[in-house]
CSV table of C-alpha atoms in Angstrom, one decimal:
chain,number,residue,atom,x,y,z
A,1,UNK,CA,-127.4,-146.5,63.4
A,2,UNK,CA,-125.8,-144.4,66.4
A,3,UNK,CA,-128.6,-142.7,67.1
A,4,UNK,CA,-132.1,-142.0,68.3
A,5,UNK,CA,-134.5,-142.5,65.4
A,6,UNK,CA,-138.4,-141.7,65.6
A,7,UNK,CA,-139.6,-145.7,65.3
A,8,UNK,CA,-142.3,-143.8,62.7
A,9,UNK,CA,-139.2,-143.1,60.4
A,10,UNK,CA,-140.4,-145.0,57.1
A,11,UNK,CA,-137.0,-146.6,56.1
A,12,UNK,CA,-138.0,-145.6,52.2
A,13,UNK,CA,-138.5,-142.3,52.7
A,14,UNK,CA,-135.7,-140.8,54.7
A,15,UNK,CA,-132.6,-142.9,53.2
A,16,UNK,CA,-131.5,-142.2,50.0
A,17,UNK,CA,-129.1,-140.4,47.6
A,18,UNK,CA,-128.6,-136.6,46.5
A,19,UNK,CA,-132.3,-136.4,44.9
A,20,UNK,CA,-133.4,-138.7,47.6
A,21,UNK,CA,-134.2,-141.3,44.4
A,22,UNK,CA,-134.1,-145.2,46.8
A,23,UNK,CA,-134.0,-146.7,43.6
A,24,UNK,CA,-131.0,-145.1,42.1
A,25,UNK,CA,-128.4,-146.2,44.9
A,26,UNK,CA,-129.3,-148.8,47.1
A,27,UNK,CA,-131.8,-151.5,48.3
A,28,UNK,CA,-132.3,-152.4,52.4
A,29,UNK,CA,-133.1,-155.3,53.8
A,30,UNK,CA,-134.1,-156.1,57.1
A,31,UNK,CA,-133.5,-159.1,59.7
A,32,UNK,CA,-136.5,-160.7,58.1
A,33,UNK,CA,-135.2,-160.7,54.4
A,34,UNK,CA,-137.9,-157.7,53.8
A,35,UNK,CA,-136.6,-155.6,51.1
A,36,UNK,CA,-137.0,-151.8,50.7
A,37,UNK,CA,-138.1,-152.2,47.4
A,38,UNK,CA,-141.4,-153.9,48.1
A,39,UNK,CA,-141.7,-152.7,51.7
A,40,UNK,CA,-141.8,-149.6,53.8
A,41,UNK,CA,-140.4,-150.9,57.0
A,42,UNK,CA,-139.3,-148.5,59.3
A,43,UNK,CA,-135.7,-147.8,61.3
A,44,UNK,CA,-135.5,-149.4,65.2
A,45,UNK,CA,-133.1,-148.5,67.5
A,46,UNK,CA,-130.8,-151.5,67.8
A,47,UNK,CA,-131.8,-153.5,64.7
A,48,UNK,CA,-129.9,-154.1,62.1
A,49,UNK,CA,-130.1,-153.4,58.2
A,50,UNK,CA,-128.5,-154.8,55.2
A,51,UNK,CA,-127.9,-151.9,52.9
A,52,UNK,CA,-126.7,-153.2,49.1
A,53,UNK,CA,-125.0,-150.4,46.8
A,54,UNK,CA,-126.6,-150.5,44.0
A,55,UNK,CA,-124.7,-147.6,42.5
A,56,UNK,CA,-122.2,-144.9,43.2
A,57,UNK,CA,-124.2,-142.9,45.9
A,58,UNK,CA,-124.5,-141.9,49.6
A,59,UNK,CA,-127.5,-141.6,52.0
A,60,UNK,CA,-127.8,-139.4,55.8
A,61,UNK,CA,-129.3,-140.8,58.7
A,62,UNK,CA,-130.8,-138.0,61.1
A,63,UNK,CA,-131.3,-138.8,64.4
A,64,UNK,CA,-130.1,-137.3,68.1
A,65,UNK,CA,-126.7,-139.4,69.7
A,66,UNK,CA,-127.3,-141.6,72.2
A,67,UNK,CA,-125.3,-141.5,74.6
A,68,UNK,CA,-125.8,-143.4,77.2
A,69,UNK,CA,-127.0,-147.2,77.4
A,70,UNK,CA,-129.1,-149.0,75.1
A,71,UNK,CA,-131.2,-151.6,75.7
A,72,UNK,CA,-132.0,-154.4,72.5
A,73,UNK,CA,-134.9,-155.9,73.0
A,74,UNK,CA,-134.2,-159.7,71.4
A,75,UNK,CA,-137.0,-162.5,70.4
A,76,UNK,CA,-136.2,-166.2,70.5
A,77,UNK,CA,-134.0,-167.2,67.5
A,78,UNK,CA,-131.5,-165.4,65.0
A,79,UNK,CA,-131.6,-161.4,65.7
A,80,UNK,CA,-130.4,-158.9,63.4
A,81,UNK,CA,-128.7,-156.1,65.6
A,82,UNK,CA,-126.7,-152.7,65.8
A,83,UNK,CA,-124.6,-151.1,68.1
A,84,UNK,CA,-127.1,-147.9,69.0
A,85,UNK,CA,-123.6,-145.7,70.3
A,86,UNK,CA,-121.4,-144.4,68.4
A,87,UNK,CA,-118.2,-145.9,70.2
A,88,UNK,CA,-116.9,-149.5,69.4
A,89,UNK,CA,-118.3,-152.4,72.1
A,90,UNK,CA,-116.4,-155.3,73.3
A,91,UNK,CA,-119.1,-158.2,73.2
A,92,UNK,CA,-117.4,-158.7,76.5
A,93,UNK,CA,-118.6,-156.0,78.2
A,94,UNK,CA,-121.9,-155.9,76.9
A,95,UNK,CA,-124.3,-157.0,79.6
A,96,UNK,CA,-127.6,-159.3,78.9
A,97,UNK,CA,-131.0,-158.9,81.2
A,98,UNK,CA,-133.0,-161.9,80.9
A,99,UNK,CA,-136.2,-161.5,83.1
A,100,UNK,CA,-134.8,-158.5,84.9
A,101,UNK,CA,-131.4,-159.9,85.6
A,102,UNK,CA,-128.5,-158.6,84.5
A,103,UNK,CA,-125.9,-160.9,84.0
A,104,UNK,CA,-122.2,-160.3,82.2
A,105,UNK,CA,-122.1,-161.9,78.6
A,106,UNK,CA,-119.5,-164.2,79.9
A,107,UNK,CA,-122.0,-165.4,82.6
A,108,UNK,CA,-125.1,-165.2,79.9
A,109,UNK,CA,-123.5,-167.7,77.2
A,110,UNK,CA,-120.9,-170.2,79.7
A,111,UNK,CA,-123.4,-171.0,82.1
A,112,UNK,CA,-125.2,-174.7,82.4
A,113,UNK,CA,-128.3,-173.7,80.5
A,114,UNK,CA,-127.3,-170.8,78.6
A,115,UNK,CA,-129.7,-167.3,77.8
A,116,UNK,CA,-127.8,-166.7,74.7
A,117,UNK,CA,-125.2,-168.0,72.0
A,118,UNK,CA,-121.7,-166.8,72.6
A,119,UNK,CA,-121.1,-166.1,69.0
A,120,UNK,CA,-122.1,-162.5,67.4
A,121,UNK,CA,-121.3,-163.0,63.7
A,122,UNK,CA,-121.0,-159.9,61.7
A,123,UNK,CA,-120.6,-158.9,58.0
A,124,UNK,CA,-117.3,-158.5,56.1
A,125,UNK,CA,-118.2,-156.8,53.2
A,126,UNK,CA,-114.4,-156.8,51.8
A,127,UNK,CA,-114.4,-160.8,52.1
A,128,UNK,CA,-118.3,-160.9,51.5
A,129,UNK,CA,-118.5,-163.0,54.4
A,130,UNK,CA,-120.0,-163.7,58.1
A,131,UNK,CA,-117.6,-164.3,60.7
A,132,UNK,CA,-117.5,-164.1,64.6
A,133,UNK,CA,-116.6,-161.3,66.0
A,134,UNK,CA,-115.4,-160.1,69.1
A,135,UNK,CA,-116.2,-156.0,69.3
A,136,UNK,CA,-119.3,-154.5,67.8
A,137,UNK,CA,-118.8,-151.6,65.7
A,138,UNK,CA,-121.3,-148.5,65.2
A,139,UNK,CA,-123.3,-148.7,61.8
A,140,UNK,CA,-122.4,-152.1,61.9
A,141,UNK,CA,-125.3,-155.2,61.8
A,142,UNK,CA,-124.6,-158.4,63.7
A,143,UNK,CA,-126.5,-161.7,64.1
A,144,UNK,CA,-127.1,-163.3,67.5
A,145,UNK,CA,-129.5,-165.8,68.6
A,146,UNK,CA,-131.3,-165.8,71.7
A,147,UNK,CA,-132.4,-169.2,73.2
A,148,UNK,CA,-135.7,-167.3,74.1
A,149,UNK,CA,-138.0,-164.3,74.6
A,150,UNK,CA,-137.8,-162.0,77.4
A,151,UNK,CA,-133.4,-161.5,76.7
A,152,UNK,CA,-132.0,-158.5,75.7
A,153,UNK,CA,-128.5,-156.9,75.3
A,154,UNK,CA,-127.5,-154.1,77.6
């Protein structure tokens, strides 16, 4: 989600419809395949969520804008992400710091031995689908995989 969240925010308890009733609208899932249903996992700034309508409904998200840069911490392997701003990214100009360095995406995934994979594969839930993409969106989730530790997008 765009916005500052509280890391203590239980997922569960602050997402749901008109009476607040989880199980009436909608099930989360997380990057790990952890389900709201049978887990209380909480929001993170720059993660990503699979929400799946259950039912007619809606849910808020409180939180304070960010506004300024983001930094998404990544772990070696396939990372579910979100765009933490609330203004559409090209995956071109998104930065990656690996070990304090800061290199552009471009040099990040087209060098010799790269830091991560130059594909960001998002959702389309009209097609029901995964395909690359090339901008992230905000209160979108995207995959990318990080050939180790110690990377994250800027």
């Amino acid at each position: 989600a765009p916005m500052a969240v509280d890391g203590s925010i239980n997922l569960v308890e602050h997402l749901g419809g008109d009476d607040d009733s989880l199980g009436d609208f909608w099930l989360a899932f997380n990057g790990l395949g952890e389900s709201s249903l049978f887990n209380d996992f909480s929001l993170d700034n720059g993660k990503g969520y699979y929400l799946l309508n259950i039912d007619d409904g809606y849910f808020t998200i409180t939180g304070d804008l960010i506004l300024n840069n983001a930094e998404i911490i990544l772990e070696q392997g396939w990372n579910l992400i979100a765009n933490p701003l609330v203004a559409d990214i090209q995956i071109g100009n998104l930065m990656i710091k690996d070990n304090g360095q800061q290199l552009s995406w471009l040099d990040a995934t087209n060098i010799a031995s790269p830091i991560i994979s130059s594909a960001m594969i998002g959702y389309d839930s009209f097609e029901a689908r995964h395909s690359t993409v090339d901008e992230i969106l905000p209160f979108q989730g995207y995959w990318v995989h990080a050939l180790k530790d110690s990377t994250s997008i800027l």
